[in-house]
PDB file of C-alpha atoms in Angstrom:
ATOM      1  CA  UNK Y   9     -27.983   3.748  -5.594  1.00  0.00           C
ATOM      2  CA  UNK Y  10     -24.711   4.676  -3.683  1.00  0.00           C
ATOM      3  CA  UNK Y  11     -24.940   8.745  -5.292  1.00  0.00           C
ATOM      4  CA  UNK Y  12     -28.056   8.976  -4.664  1.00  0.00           C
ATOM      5  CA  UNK Y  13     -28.057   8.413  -0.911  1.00  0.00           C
ATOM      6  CA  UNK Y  14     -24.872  10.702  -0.612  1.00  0.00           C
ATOM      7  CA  UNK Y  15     -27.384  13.761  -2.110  1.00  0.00           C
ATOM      8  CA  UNK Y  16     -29.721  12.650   0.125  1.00  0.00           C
ATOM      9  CA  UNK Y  17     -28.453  12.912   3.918  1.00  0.00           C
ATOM     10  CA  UNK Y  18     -28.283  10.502   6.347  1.00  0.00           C
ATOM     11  CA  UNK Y  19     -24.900  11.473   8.330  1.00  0.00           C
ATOM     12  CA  UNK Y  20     -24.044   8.093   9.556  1.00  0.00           C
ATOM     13  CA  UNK Y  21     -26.322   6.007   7.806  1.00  0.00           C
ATOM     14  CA  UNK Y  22     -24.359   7.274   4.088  1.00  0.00           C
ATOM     15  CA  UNK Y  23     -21.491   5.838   5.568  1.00  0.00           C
ATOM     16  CA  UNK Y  24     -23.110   2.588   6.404  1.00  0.00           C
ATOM     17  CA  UNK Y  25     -24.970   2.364   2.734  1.00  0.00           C
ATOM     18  CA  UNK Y  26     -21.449   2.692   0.714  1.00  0.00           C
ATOM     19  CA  UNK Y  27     -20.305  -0.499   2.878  1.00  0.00           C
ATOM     20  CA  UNK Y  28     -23.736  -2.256   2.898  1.00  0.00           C
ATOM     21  CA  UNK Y  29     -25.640  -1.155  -0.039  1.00  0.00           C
ATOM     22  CA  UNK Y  30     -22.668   0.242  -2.169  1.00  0.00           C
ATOM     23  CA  UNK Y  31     -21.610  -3.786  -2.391  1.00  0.00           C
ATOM     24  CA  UNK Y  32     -24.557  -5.530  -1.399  1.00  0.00           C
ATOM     25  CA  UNK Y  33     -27.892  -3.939  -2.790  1.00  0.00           C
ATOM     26  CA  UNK Y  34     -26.520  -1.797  -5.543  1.00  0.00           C
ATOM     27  CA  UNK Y  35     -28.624  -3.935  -8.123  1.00  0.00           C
ATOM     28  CA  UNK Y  36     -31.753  -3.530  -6.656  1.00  0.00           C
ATOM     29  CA  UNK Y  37     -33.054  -1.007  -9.509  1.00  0.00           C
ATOM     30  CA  UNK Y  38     -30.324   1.813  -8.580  1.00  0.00           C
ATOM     31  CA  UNK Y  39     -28.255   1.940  -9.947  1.00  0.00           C
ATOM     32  CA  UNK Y  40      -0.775  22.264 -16.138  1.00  0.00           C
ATOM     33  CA  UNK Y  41       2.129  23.252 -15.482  1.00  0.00           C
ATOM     34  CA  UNK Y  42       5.709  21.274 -16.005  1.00  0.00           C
ATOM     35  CA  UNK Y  43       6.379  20.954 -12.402  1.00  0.00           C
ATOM     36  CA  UNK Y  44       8.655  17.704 -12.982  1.00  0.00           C
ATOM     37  CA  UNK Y  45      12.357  17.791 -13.068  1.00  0.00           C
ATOM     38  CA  UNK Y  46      15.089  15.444 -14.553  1.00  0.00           C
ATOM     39  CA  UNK Y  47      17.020  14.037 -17.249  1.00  0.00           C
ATOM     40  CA  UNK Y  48      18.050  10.368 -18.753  1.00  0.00           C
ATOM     41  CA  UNK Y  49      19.013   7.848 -15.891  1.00  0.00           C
ATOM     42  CA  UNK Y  50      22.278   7.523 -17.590  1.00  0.00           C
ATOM     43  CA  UNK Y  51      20.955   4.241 -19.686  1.00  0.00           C
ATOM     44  CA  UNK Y  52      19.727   6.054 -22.611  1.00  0.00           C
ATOM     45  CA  UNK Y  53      16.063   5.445 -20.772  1.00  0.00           C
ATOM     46  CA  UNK Y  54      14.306   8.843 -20.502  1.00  0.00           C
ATOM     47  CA  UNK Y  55      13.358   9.213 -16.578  1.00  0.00           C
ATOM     48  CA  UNK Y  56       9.642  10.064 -16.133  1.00  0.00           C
ATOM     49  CA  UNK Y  57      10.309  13.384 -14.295  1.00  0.00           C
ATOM     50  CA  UNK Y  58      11.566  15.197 -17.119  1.00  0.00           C
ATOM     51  CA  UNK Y  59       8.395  15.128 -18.925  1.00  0.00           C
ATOM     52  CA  UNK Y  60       5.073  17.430 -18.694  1.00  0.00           C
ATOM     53  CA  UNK Y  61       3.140  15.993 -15.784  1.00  0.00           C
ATOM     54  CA  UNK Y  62      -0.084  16.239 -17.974  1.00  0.00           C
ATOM     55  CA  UNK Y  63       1.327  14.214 -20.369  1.00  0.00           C
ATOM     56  CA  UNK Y  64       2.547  11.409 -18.363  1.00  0.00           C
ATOM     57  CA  UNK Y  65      -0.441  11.689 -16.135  1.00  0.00           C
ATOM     58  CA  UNK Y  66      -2.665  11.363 -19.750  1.00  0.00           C
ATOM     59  CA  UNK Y  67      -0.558   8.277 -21.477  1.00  0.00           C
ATOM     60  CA  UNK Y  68      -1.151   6.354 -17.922  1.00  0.00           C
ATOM     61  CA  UNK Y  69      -3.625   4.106 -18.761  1.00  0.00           C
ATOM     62  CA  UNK Y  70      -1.709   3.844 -22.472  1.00  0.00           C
ATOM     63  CA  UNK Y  71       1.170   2.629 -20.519  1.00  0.00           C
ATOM     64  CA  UNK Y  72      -0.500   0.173 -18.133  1.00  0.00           C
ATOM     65  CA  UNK Y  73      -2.256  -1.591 -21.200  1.00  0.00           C
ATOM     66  CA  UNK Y  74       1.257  -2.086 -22.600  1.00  0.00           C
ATOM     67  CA  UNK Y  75       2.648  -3.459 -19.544  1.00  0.00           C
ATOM     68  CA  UNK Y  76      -0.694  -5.596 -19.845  1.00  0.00           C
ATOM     69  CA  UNK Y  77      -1.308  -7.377 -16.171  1.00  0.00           C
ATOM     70  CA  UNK Y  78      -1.003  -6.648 -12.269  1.00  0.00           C
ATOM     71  CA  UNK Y  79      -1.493  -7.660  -9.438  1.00  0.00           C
ATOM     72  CA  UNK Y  80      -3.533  -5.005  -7.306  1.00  0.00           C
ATOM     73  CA  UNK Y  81      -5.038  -4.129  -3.727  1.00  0.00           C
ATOM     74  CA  UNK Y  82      -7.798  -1.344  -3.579  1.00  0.00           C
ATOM     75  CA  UNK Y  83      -9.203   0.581   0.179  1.00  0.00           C
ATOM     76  CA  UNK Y  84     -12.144   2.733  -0.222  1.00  0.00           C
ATOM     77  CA  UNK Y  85     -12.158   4.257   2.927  1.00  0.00           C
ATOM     78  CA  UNK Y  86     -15.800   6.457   3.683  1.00  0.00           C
ATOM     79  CA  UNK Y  87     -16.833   9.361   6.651  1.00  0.00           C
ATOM     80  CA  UNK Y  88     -19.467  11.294   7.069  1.00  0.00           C
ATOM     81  CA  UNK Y  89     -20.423  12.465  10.757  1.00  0.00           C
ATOM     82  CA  UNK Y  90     -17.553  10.849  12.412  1.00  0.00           C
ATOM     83  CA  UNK Y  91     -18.199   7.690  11.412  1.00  0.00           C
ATOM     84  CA  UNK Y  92     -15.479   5.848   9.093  1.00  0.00           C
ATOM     85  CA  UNK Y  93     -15.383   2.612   7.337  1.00  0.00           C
ATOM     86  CA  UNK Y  94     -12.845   0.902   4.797  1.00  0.00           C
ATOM     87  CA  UNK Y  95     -13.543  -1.522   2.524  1.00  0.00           C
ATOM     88  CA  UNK Y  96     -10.498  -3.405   1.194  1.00  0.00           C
ATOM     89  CA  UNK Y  97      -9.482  -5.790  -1.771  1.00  0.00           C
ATOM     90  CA  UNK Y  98      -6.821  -7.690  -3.562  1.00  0.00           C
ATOM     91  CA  UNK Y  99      -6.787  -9.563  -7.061  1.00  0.00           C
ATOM     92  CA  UNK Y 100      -5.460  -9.031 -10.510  1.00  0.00           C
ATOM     93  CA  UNK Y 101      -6.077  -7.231 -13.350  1.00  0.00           C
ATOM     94  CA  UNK Y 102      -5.456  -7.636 -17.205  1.00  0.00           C
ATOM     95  CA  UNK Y 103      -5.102  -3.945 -18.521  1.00  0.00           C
ATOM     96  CA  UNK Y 104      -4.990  -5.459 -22.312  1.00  0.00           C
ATOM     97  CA  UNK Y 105      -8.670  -7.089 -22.313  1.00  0.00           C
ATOM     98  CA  UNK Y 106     -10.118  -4.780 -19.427  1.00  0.00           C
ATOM     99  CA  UNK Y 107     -10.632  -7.558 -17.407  1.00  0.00           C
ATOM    100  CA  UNK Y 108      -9.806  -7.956 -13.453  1.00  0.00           C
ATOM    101  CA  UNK Y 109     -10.985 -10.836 -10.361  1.00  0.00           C
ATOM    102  CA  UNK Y 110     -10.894  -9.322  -6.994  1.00  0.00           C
ATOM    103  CA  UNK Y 111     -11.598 -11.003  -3.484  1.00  0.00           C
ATOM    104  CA  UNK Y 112     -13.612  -7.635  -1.560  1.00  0.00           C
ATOM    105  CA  UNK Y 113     -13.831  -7.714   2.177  1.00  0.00           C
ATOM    106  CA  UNK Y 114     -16.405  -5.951   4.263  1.00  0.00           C
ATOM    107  CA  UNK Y 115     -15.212  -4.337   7.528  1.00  0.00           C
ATOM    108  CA  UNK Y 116     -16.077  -6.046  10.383  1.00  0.00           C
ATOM    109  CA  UNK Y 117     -18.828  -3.599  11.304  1.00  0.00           C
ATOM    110  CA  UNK Y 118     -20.880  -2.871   8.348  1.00  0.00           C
ATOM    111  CA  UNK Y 119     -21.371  -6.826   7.800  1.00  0.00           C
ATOM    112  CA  UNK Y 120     -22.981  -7.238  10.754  1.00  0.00           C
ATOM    113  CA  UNK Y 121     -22.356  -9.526  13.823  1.00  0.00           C
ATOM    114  CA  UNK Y 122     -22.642 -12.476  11.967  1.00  0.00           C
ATOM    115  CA  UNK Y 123     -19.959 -11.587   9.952  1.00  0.00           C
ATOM    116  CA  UNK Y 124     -19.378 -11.795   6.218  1.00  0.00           C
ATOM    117  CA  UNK Y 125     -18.190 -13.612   3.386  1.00  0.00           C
ATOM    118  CA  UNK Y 126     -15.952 -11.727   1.380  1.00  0.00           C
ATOM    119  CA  UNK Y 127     -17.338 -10.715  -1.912  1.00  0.00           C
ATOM    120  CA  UNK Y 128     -15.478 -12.086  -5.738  1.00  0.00           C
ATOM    121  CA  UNK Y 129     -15.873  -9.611  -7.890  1.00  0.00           C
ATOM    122  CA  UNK Y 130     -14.990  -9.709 -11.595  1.00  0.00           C
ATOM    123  CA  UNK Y 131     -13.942  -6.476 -13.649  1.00  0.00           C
ATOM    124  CA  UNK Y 132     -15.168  -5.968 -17.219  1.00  0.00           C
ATOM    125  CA  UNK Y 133     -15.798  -3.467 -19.872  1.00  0.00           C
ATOM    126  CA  UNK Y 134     -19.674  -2.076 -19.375  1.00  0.00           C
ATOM    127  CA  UNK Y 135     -20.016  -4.699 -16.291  1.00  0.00           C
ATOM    128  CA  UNK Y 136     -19.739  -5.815 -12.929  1.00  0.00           C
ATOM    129  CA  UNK Y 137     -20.290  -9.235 -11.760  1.00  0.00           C
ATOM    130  CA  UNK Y 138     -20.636 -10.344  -8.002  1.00  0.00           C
ATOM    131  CA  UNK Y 139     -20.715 -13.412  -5.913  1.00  0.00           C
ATOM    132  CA  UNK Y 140     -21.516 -13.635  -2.561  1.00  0.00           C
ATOM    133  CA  UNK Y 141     -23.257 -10.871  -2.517  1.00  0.00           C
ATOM    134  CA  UNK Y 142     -26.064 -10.566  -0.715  1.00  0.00           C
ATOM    135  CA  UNK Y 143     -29.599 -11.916   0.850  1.00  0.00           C
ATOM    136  CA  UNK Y 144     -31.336 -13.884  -1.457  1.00  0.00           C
ATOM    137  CA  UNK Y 145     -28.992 -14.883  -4.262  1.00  0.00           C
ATOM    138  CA  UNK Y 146     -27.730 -18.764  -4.655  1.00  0.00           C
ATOM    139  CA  UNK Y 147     -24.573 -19.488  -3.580  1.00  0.00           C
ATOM    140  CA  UNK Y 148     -23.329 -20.945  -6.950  1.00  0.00           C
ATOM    141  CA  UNK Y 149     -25.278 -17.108  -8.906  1.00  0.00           C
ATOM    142  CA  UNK Y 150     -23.575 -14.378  -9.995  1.00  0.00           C
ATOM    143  CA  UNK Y 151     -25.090 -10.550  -9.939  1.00  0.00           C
ATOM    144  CA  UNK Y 152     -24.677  -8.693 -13.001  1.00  0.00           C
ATOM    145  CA  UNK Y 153     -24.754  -4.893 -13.194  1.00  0.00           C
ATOM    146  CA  UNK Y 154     -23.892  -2.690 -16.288  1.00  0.00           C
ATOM    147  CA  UNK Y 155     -21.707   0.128 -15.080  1.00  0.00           C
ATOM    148  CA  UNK Y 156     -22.811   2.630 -17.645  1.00  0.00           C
ATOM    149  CA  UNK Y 157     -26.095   2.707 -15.629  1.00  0.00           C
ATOM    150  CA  UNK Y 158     -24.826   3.758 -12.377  1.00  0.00           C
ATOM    151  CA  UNK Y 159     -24.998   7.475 -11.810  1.00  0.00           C
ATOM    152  CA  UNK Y 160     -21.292   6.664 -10.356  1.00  0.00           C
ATOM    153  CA  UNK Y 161     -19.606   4.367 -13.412  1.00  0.00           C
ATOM    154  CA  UNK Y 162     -18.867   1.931 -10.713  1.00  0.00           C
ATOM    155  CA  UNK Y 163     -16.023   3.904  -9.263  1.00  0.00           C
ATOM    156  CA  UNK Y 164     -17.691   3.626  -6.132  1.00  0.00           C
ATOM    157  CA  UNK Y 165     -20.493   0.981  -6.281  1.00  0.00           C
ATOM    158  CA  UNK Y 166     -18.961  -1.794  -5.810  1.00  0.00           C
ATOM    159  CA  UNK Y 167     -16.563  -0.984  -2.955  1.00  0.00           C
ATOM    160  CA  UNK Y 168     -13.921  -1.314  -5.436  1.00  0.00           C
ATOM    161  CA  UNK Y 169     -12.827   1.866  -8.292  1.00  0.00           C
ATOM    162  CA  UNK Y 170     -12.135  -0.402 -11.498  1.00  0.00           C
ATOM    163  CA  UNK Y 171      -8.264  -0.222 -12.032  1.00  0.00           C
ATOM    164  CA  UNK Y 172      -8.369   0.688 -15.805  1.00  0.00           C
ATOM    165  CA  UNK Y 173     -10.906   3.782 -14.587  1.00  0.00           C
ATOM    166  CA  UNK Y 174      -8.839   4.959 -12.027  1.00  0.00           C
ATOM    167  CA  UNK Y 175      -6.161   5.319 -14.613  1.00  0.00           C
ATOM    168  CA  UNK Y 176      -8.285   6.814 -17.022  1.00  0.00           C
ATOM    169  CA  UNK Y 177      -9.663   9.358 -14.766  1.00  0.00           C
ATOM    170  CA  UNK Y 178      -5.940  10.816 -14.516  1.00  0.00           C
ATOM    171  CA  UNK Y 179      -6.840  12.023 -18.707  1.00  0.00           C
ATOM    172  CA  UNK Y 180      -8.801  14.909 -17.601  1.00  0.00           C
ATOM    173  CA  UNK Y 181      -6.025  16.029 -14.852  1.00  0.00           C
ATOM    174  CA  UNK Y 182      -5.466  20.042 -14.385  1.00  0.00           C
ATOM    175  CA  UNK Y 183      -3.623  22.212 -12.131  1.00  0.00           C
ATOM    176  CA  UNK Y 184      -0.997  19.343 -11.603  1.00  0.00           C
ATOM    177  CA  UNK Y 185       2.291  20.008  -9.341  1.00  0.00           C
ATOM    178  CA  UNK Y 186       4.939  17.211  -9.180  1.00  0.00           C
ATOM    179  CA  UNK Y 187       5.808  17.020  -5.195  1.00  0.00           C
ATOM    180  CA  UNK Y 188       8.960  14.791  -5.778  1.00  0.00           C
ATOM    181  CA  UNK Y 189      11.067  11.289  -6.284  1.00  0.00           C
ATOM    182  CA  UNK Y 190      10.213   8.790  -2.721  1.00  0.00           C
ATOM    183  CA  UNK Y 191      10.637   4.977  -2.855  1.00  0.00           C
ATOM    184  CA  UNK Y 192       7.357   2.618  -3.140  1.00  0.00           C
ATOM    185  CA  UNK Y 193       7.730  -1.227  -1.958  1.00  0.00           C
ATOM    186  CA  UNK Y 194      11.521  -0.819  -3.009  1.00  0.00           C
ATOM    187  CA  UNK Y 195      10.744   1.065  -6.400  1.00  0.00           C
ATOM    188  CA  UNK Y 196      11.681   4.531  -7.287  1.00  0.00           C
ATOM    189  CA  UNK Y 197       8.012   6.481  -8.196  1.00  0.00           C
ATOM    190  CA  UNK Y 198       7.582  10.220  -8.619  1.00  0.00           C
ATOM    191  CA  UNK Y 199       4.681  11.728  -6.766  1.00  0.00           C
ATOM    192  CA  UNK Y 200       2.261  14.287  -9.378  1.00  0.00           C
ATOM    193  CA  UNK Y 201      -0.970  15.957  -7.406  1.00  0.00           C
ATOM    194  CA  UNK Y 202      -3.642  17.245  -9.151  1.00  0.00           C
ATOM    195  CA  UNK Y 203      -6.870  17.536 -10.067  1.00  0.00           C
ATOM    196  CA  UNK Y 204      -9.078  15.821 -12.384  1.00  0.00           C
ATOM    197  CA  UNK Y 205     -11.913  16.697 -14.459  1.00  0.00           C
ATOM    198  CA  UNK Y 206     -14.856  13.707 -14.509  1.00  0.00           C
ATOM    199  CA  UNK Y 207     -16.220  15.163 -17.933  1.00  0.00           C
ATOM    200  CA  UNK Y 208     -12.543  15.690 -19.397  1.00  0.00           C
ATOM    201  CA  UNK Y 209     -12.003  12.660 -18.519  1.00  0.00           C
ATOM    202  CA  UNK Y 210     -14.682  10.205 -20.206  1.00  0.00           C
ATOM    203  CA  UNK Y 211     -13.988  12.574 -23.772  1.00  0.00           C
ATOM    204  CA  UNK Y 212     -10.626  11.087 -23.998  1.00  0.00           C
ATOM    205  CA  UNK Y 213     -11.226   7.603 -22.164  1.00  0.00           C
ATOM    206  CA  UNK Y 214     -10.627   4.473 -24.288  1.00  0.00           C
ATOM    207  CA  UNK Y 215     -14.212   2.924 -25.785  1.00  0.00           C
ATOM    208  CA  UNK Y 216     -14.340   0.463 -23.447  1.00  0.00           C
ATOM    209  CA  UNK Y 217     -14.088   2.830 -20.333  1.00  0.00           C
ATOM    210  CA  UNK Y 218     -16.079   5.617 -22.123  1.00  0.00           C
ATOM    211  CA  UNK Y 219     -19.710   4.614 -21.194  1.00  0.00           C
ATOM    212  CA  UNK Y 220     -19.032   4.361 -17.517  1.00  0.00           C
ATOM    213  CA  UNK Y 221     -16.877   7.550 -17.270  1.00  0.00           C
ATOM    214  CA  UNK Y 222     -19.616   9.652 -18.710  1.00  0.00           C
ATOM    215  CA  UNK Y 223     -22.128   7.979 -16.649  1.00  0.00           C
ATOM    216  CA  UNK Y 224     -19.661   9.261 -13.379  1.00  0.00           C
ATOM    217  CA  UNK Y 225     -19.772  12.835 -15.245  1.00  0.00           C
ATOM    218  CA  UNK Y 226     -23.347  12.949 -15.292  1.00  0.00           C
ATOM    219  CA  UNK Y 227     -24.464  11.248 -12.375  1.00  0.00           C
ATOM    220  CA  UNK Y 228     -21.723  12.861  -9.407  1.00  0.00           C
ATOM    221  CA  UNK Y 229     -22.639  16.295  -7.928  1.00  0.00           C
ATOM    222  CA  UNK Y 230     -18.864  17.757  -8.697  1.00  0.00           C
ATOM    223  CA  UNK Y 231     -17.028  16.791 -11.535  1.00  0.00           C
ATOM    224  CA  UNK Y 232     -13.445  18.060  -9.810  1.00  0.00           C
ATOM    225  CA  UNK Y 233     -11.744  14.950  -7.997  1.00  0.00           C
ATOM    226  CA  UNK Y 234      -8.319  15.860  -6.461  1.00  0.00           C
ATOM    227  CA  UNK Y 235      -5.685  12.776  -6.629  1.00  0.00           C
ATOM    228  CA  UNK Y 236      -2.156  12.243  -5.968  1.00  0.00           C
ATOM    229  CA  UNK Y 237      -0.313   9.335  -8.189  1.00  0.00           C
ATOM    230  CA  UNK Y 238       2.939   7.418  -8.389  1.00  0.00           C
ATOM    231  CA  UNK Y 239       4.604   6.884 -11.825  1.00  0.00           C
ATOM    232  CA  UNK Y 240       7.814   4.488 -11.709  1.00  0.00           C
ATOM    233  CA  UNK Y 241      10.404   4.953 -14.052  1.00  0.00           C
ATOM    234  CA  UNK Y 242       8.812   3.431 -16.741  1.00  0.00           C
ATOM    235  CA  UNK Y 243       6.112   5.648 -16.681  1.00  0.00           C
ATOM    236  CA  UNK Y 244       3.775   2.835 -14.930  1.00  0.00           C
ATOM    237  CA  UNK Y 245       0.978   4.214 -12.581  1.00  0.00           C
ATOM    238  CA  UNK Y 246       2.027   2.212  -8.996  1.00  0.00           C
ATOM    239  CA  UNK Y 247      -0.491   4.236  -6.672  1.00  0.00           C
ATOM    240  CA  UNK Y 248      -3.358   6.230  -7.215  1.00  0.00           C
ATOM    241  CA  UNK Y 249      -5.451   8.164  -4.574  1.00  0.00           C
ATOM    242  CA  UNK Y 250      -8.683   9.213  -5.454  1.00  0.00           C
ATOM    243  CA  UNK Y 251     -10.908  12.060  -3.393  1.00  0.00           C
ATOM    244  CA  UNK Y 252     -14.494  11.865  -3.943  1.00  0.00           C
ATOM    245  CA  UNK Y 253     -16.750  14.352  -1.981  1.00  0.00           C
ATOM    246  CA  UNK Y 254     -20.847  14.553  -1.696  1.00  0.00           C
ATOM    247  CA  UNK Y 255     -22.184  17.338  -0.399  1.00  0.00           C
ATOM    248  CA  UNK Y 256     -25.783  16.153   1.183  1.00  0.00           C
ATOM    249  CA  UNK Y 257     -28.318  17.661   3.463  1.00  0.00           C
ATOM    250  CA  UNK Y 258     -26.778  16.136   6.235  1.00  0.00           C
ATOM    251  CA  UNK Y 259     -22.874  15.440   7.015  1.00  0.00           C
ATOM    252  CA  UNK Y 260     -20.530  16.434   3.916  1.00  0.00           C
ATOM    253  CA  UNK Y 261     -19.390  12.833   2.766  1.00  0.00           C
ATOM    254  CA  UNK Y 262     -15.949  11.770   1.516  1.00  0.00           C
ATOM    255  CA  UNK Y 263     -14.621   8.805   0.108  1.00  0.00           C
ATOM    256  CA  UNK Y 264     -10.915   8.303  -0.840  1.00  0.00           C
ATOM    257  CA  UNK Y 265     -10.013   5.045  -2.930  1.00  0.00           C
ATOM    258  CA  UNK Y 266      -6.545   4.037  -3.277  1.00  0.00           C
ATOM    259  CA  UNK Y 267      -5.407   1.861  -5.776  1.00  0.00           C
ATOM    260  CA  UNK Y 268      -1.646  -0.008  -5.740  1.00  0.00           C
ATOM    261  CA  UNK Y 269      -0.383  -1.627  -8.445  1.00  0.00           C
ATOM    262  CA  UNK Y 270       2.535  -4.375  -8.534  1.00  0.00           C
ATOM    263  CA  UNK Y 271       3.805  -7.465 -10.213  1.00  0.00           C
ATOM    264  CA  UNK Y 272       3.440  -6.228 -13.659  1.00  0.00           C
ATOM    265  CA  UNK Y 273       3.590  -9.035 -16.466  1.00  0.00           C
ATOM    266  CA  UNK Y 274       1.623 -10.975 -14.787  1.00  0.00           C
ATOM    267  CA  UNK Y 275      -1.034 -13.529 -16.280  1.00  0.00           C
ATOM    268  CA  UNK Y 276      -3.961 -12.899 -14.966  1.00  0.00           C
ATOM    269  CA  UNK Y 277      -7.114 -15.359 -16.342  1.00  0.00           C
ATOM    270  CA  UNK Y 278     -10.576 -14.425 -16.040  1.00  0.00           C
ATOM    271  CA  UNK Y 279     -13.599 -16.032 -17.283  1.00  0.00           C
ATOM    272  CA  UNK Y 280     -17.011 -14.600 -17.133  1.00  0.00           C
ATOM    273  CA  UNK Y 281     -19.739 -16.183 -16.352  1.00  0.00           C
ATOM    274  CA  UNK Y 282     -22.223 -17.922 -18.310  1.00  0.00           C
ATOM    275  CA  UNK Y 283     -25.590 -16.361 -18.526  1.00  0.00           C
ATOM    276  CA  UNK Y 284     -27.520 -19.278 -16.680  1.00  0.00           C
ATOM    277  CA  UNK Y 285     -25.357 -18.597 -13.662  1.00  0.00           C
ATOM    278  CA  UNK Y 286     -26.796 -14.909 -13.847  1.00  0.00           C
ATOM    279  CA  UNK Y 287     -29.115 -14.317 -11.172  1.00  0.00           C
ATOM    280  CA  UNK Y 288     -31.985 -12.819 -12.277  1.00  0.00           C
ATOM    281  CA  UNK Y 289     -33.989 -13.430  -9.272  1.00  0.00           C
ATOM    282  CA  UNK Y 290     -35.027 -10.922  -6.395  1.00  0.00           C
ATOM    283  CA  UNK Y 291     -32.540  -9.132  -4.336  1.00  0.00           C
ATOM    284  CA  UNK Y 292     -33.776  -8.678  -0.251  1.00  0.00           C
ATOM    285  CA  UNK Y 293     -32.268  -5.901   1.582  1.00  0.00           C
ATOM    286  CA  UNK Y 294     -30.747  -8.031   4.646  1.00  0.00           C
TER     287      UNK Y 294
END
C-alpha cells in the first residue's frame, strides 16, 4: 500500500515502490480571498477572472461534467533522497459518466532492464481496473481494485490521480491567490494557487467521487495539498498541479501530479470489463 510505505521510511526504496508497487502490486491486500481581476470579454461572456477564485475553483468539476469529455495526459513525478522518478500517461476521459482509458508508462528505470509494457488503465466511479500489470496475471485479465479502500483514494496508487478527483479536490481550496492571465497550448487560462483541504474536499465531492475522497482524508498523514490550476475562459480546468508530501522516518517524500486537459467534446467510449476477465488469481511481487 503506496501510504503506507511513505510513513514507513525507506529513502530511495519509497521512491522505487510508488513506480513499482504504486502500479504494479497495489492489489496485493494494500490497499479566500478575491484575488482575480476582470470584466466581460466584450461578447456579453463573463471572463473567469472577475469572479471569486473559490468559487470558480469549487464549480470546476461542475463545469468539466458539462463540457462532458477530454482528452488528457497525467506525470506523477516522485523524490525522496535524491532519487526521482516520473510516471507518465495519456488517454481520455468522460467527465459525464466518470469514466476514463489511459495508456500508463513506467520510466525506464523502475521497470527494470527488461523493460516494460505500458500499463491500460480504465477510470471508474469506486474502481480501478488494470492490464498489464504485473507478475502473474494473464495477459488477456484485468486487476480490479475498489478505490474507496486505498488509504490514498487512488490519487496516487495507480501512477495516475483520476481526472474527475483532481478536479474535485480543488472544492476544499483555501488561502487561494490568482497569480495572473498566461497562454496554455494557444489558449488564454488564468493561473489560481492555493491550497486544498482533503477532508473539505470529499464533504462537497459529487457521490460518485465521495467514497474515495474520504478514503484520501483518512488514510494521508496531512490533509493540506498545495496546487496551482488553469481555468480557460469558459471556466474549464486545463492544468492542475497537485503537491502531495509524506513525512516518513527516513527521507521526507513528495509527489507532484499534473494533470492537462484538452480537446473538450470529445467522445470518449469505455467499456468495462466483464467479471470473468477479472483476475482473481495471485499477484507475485516480480
Amino acid at each position: 500500500m503506496v501510504v503506507q510505505q511513505y510513513r514507513d521510511g525507506g529513502g530511495a526504496r519509497a521512491v522505487r515502490a510508488l513506480a513499482v508497487a504504486g502500479v504494479i502490486a497495489v492489489t496485493a491486500g494494500c490497499l479566500g480571498g478575491d484575488g482575480g481581476s476582470g470584466a466581460s470579454d466584450g461578447s456579453g461572456r463573463r471572463s473567469v477572472a472577475a469572479d471569486r477564485p473559490l468559487d470558480l475553483l469549487g464549480q470546476a468539476a461542475d463545469v468539466l461534467v458539462e463540457a462532458g469529455g477530454a482528452e488528457t495526459r497525467t506525470s506523477m513525478e516522485t523524490a525522496a533522497g535524491g532519487t526521482r522518478v516520473t510516471i507518465r500517461a495519456q488517454g481520455a476521459y468522460d467527465f459525464r459518466r466518470q469514466l476514463g482509458r489511459l495508456k500508463v508508462v513506467l520510466p525506464e528505470d523502475a521497470a527494470g532492464a527488461d523493460g516494460h509494457r505500458p500499463i491500460t488503465e480504465l477510470l471508474a466511479p469506486g474502481a480501478l481496473y488494470m492490464k498489464n500489470r504485473g507478475a502473474g496475471v494473464p495477459d488477456d485479465k484485468w486487476v480490479r481494485i475498489d478505490t474507496t479502500t486505498l488509504k490514498d483514494g487512488n490519487l496516487l496508487t495507480g501512477g495516475v490521480t483520476d481526472p474527475m478527483a483532481a478536479a474535485e479536490l480543488l472544492r476544499g481550496a483555501a488561502d487561494v491567490t490568482y497569480a495572473g492571465k498566461s497562454e496554455l497550448a494557444g489558449v488564454t487560462v488564468h493561473h489560481y494557487r492555493g491550497v486544498a483541504d482533503l477532508g473539505r474536499a470529499a464533504r462537497a465531492a459529487s457521490p460518485q467521487s465521495r467514497g474515495a475522497l474520504s478514503a484520501a482524508a483518512k488514510g494521508f498523514s496531512k490533509d493540506a495539498v498545495p496546487f496551482d490550476a488553469y481555468l480557460d475562459e469558459d471556466g474549464r480546468l486545463r492544468k492542475v498541479r497537485h503537491r502531495f508530501t509524506f513525512s516518513s522516518e527516513g527521507p521526507e517524500v513528495s509527489v507532484v501530479s499534473t494533470l492537462l486537459l484538452y480537446g473538450f467534446g470529445l467522445p470518449v467510449t469505455v467499456t468495462l470489463p466483464d467479471e470473468d476477465a477479472i483476475y482473481t488469481g495471485e499477484i507475485r511481487q516480480g
